[in-house]
Coordinates of C-alpha atoms and ligand atoms in Angstrom, one line a residue:
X1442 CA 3.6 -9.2 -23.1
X1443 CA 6.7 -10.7 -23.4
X1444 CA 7.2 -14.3 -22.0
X1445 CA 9.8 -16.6 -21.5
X1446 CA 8.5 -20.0 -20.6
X1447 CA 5.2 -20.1 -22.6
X1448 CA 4.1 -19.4 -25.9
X1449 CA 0.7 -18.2 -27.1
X1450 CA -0.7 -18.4 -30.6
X1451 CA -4.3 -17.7 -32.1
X1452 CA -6.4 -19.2 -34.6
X1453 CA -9.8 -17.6 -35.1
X1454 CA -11.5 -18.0 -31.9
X1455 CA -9.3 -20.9 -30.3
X1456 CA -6.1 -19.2 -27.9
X1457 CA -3.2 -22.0 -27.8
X1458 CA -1.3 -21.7 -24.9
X1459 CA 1.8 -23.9 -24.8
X1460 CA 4.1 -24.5 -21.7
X1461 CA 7.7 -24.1 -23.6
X1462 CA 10.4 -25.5 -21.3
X1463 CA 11.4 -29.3 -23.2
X1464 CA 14.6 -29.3 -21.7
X1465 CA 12.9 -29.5 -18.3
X1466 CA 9.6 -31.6 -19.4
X1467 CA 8.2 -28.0 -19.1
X1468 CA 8.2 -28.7 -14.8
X1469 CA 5.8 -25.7 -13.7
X1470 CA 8.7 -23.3 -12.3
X1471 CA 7.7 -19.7 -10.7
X1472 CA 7.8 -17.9 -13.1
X1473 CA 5.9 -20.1 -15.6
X1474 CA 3.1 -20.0 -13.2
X1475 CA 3.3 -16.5 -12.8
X1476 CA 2.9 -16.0 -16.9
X1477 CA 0.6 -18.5 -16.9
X1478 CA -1.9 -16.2 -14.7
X1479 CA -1.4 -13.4 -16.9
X1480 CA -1.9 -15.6 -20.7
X1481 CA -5.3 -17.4 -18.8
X1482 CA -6.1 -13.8 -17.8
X1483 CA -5.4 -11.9 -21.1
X1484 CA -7.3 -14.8 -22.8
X1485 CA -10.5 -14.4 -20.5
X1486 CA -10.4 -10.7 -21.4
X1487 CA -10.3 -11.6 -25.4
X1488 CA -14.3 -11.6 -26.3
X1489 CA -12.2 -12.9 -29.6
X1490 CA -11.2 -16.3 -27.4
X1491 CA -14.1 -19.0 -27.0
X1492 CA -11.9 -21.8 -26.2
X1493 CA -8.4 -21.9 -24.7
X1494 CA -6.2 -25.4 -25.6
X1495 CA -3.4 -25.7 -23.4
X1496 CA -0.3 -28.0 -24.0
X1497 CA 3.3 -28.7 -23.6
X1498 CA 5.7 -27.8 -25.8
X1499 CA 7.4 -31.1 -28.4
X1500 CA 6.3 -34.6 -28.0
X1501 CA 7.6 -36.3 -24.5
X1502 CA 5.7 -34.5 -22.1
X1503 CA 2.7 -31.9 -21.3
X1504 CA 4.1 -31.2 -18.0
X1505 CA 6.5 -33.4 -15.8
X1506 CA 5.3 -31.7 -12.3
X1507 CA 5.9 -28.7 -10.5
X1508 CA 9.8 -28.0 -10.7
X1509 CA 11.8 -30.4 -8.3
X1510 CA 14.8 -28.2 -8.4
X1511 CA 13.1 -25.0 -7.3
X1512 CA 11.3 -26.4 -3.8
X1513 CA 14.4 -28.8 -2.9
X1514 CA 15.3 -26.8 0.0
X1515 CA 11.9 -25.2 1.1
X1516 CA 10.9 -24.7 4.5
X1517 CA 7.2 -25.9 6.0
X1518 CA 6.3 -22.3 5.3
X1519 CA 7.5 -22.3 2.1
X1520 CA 6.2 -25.1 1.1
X1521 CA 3.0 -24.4 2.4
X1522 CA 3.1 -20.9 0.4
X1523 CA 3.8 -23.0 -2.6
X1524 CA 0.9 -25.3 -2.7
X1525 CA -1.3 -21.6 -1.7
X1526 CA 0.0 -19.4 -4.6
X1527 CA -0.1 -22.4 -7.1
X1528 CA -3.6 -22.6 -6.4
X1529 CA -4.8 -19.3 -6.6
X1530 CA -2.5 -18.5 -9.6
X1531 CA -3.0 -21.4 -11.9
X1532 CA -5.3 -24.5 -10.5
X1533 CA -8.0 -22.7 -9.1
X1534 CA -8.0 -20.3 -11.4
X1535 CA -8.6 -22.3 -14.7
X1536 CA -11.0 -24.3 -13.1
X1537 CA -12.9 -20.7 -12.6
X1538 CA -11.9 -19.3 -15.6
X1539 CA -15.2 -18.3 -17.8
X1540 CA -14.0 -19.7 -21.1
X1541 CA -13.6 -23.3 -21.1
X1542 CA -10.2 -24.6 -21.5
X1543 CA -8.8 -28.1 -23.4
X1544 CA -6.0 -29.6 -21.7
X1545 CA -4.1 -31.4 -24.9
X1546 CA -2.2 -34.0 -23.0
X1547 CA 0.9 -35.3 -25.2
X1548 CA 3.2 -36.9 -22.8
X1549 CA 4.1 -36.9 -19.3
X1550 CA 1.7 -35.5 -17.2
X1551 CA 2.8 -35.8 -13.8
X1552 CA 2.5 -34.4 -10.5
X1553 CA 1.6 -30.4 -10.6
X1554 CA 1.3 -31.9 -14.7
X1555 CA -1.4 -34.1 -14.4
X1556 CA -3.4 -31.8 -11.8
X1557 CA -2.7 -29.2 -14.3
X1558 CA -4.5 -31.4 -16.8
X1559 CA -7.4 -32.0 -14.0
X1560 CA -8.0 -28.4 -13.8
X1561 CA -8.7 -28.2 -16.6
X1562 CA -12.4 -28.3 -18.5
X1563 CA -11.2 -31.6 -20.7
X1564 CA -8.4 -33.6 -21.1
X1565 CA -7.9 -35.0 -24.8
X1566 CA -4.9 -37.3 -24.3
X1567 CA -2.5 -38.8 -27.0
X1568 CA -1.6 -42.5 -26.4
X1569 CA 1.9 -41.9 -25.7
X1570 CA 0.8 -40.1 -22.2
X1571 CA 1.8 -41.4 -18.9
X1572 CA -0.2 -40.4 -16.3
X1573 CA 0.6 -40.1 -12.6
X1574 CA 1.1 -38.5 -9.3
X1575 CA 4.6 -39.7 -8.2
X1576 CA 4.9 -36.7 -5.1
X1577 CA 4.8 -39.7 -2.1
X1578 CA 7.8 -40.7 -4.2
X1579 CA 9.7 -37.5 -3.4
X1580 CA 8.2 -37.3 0.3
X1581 CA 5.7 -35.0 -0.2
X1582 CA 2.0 -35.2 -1.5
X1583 CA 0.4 -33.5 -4.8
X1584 CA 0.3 -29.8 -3.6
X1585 CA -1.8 -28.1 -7.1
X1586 CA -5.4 -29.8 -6.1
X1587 CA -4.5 -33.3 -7.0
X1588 CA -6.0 -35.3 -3.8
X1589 CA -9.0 -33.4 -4.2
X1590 CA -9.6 -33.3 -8.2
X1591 CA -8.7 -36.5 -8.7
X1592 CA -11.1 -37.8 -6.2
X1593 CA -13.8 -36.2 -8.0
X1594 CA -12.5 -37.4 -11.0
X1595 CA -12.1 -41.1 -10.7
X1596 CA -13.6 -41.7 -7.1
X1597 CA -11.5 -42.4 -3.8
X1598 CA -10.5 -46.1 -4.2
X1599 CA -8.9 -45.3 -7.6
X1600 CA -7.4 -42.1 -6.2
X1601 CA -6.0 -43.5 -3.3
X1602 CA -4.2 -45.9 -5.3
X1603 CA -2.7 -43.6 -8.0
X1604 CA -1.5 -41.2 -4.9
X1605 CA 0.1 -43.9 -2.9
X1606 CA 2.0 -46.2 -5.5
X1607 CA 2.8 -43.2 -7.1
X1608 CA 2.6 -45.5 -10.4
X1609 CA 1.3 -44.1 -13.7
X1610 CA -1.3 -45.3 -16.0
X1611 CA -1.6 -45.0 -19.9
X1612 CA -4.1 -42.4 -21.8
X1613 CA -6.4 -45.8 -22.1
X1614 CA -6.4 -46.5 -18.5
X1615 CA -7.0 -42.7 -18.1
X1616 CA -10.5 -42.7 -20.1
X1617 CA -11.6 -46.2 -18.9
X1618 CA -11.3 -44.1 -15.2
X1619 CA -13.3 -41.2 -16.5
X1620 CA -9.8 -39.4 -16.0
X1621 CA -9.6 -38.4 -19.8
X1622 CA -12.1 -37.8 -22.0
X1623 CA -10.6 -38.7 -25.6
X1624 CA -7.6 -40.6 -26.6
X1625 CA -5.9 -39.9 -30.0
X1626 CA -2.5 -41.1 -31.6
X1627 CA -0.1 -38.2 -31.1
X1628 CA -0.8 -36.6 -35.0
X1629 CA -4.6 -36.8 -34.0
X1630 CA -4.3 -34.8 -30.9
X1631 CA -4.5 -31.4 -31.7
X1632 CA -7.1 -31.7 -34.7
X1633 CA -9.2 -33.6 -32.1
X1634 CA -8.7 -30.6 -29.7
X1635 CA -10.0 -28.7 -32.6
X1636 CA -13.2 -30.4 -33.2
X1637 CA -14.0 -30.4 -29.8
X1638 CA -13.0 -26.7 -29.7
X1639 CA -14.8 -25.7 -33.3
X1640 CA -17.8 -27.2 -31.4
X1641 CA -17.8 -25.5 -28.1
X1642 CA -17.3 -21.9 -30.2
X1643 CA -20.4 -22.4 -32.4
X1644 CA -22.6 -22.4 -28.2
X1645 CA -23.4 -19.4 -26.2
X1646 CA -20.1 -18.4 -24.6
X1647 CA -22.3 -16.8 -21.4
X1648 CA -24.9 -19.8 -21.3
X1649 CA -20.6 -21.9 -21.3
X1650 CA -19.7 -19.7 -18.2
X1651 CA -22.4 -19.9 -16.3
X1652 CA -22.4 -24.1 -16.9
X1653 CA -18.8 -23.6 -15.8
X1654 CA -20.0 -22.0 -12.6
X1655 CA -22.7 -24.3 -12.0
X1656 CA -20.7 -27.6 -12.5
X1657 CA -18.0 -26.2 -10.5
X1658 CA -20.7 -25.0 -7.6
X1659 CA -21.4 -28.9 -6.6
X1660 CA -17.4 -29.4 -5.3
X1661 CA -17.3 -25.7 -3.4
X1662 CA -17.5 -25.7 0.3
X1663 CA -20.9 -24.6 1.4
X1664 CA -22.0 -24.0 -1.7
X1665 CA -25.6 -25.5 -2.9
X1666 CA -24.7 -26.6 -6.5
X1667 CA -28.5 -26.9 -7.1
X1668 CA -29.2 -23.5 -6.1
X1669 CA -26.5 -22.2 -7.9
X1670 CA -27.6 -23.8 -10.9
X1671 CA -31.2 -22.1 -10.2
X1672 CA -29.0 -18.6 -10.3
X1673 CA -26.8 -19.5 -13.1
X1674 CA -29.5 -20.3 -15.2
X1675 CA -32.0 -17.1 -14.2
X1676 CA -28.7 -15.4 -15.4
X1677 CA -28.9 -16.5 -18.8
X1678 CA -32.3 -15.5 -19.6
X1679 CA -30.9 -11.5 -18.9
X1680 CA -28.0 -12.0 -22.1
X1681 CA -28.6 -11.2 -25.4
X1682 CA -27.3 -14.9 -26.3
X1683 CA -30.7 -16.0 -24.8
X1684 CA -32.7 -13.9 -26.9
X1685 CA -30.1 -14.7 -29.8
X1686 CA -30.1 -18.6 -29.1
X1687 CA -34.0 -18.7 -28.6
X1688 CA -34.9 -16.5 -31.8
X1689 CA -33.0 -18.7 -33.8
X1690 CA -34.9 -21.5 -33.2
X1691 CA -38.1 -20.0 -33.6
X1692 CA -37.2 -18.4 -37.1
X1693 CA -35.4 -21.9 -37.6
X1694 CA -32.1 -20.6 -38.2
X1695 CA -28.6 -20.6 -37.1
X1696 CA -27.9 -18.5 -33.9
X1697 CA -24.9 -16.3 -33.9
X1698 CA -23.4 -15.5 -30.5
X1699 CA -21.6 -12.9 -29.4
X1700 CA -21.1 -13.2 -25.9
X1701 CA -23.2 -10.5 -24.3
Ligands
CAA2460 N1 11.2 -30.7 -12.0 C1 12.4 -30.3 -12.5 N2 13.0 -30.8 -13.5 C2 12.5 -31.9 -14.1 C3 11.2 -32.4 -13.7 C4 10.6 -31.8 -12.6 N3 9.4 -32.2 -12.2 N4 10.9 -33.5 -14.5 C5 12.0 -33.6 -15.3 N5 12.9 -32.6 -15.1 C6 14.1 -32.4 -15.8 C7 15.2 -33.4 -15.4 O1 15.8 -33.1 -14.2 C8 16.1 -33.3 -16.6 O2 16.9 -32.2 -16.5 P1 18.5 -32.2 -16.7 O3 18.7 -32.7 -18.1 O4 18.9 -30.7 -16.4 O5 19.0 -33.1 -15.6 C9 15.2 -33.2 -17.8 O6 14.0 -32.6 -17.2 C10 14.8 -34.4 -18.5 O7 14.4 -35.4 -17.6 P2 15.0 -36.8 -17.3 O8 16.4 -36.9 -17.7 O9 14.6 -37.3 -16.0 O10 14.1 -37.7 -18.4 P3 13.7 -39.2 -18.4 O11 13.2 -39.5 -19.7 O12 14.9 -40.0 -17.9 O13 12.6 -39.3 -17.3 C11 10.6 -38.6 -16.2 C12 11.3 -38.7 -17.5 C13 10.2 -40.0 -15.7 C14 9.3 -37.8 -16.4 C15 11.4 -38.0 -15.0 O14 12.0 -36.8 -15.5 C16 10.7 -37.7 -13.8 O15 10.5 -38.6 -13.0 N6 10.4 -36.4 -13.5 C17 9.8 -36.0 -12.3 C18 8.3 -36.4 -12.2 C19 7.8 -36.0 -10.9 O16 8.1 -36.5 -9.8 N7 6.8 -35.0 -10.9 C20 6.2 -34.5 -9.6 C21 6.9 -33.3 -9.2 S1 6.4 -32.8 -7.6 C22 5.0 -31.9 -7.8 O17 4.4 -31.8 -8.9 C23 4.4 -31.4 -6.5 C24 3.1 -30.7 -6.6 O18 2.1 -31.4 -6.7 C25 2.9 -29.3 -6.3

């Protein structure tokens, strides 16, 4: 597939996807969501693809929000639709997605940028990232998840106050909030991404999905998150990982996954 606003590139098992619109701080337009949905798709497909590591393209920003210019003039219904699709497409949809994906923060995240980075698995941030939702600024309120992820993130109080100065906070503030999980200098930001990915590959990718599920159970409506754990785990004992993972102990080896 051809795209136009995102780039993807493979190393072994790690899929980088990289938002590429600098001249616009890469702002989340329609269409990049829309090619979004189809790389995060394609790359959930790819038995080859362990770990995803998503970024924005050159150094001043991961993602500077969703795109100003494009929802200007949109009606209440529009707007509304907006916030819907964006969720379903993209937010939503990583945060589901079975292979766990590295959000490599190196700049701006703002707005539909930083919830972006929240939907993500992990955030690995390089210190020259501001941090922010700046939407009350613009008269409207963070529309891709952001009231309720950052919540869950960094608790109410701290929430609230990002959401309604609209102010932004360093990577260091970030991880002392439990917002971001490792800050690097900018050269250190991708090989950090790395590790973390090289790690995550050499673990059972269906034992990984089903932890996705079951992290992800506690903050669905409705949902038990204990129960699903109970389910998630019985699940893992039907894969041949299981029988992989476990018979590699016993013969006190390495186990070698492959995702079945
Ligand atoms: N949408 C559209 N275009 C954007 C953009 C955005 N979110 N952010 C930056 N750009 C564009 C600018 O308009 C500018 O384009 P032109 O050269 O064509 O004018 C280009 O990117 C470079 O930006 P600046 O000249 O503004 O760069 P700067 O260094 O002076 O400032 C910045 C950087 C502080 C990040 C500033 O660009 C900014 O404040 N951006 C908007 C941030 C924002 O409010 N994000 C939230 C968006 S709303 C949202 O995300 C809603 C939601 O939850 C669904």
């Amino acid at each position: 597939m051809e795209y136009q606003n995102i780039l993807i590139e493979q190393k072994e098992t790690v899929q980088y996807i990289t938002i590429n619109r600098p001249k616009q701080l890469n702002a989340l337009n329609k269409q990049t969501i829309e090619e979004l949905n189809i790389a995060f798709t394609e790359a959930e497909e790819d038995s080859n693809t362990r770990v995803i590591i998503l970024t924005g393209a050159e150094d001043k920003a991961f993602v500077a929000g969703a795109d100003i210019k494009e929802f200007a003039n949109f009606s209440i219904e529009e707007g509304k639709l907006l916030s819907a699709e964006g969720h379903t497409k993209l937010f939503n949809f990583i945060e589901n997605l079975s292979t766990p994906v590295i959000a490599a923060v190196n700049g701006f995240a703002l707005g539909g940028g930083l919830e972006l980075a929240m939907a993500c698995h992990l955030r690995v941030a390089s210190n020259n990232a501001k941090l922010g939702l700046p939407e009350v600024s613009l008269g409207v309120i963070p529309g891709y998840g952001g009231t309720q992820r950052l919540a869950q993130l960094v608790g109410k109080g701290k929430a609230n106050e990002m959401i309604m100065t609209a102010g932004m906070i360093s990577a260091e503030e970030g991880q002392s909030w439990g917002l971001i999980n490792t800050v690097t200098t900018p050269e250190e930001l991708m090989p950090a991404c790395e590790k973390i990915a090289k790690k995550i590959s050499r673990n059972s990718p269906k034992a990984i999905s089903s932890a996705i599920a079951a992290v992800n159970a506690q903050y669905k409506e409705g949902v038990d998150g204990y129960l699903a754990e109970i389910t998630e785990f019985g699940k893992c004992f039907g894969t041949s990982d299981f029988k992989e993972g476990t018979s590699a102990f016993m013969e006190k080896r390495k186990a070698v996954f492959t995702g079945e």
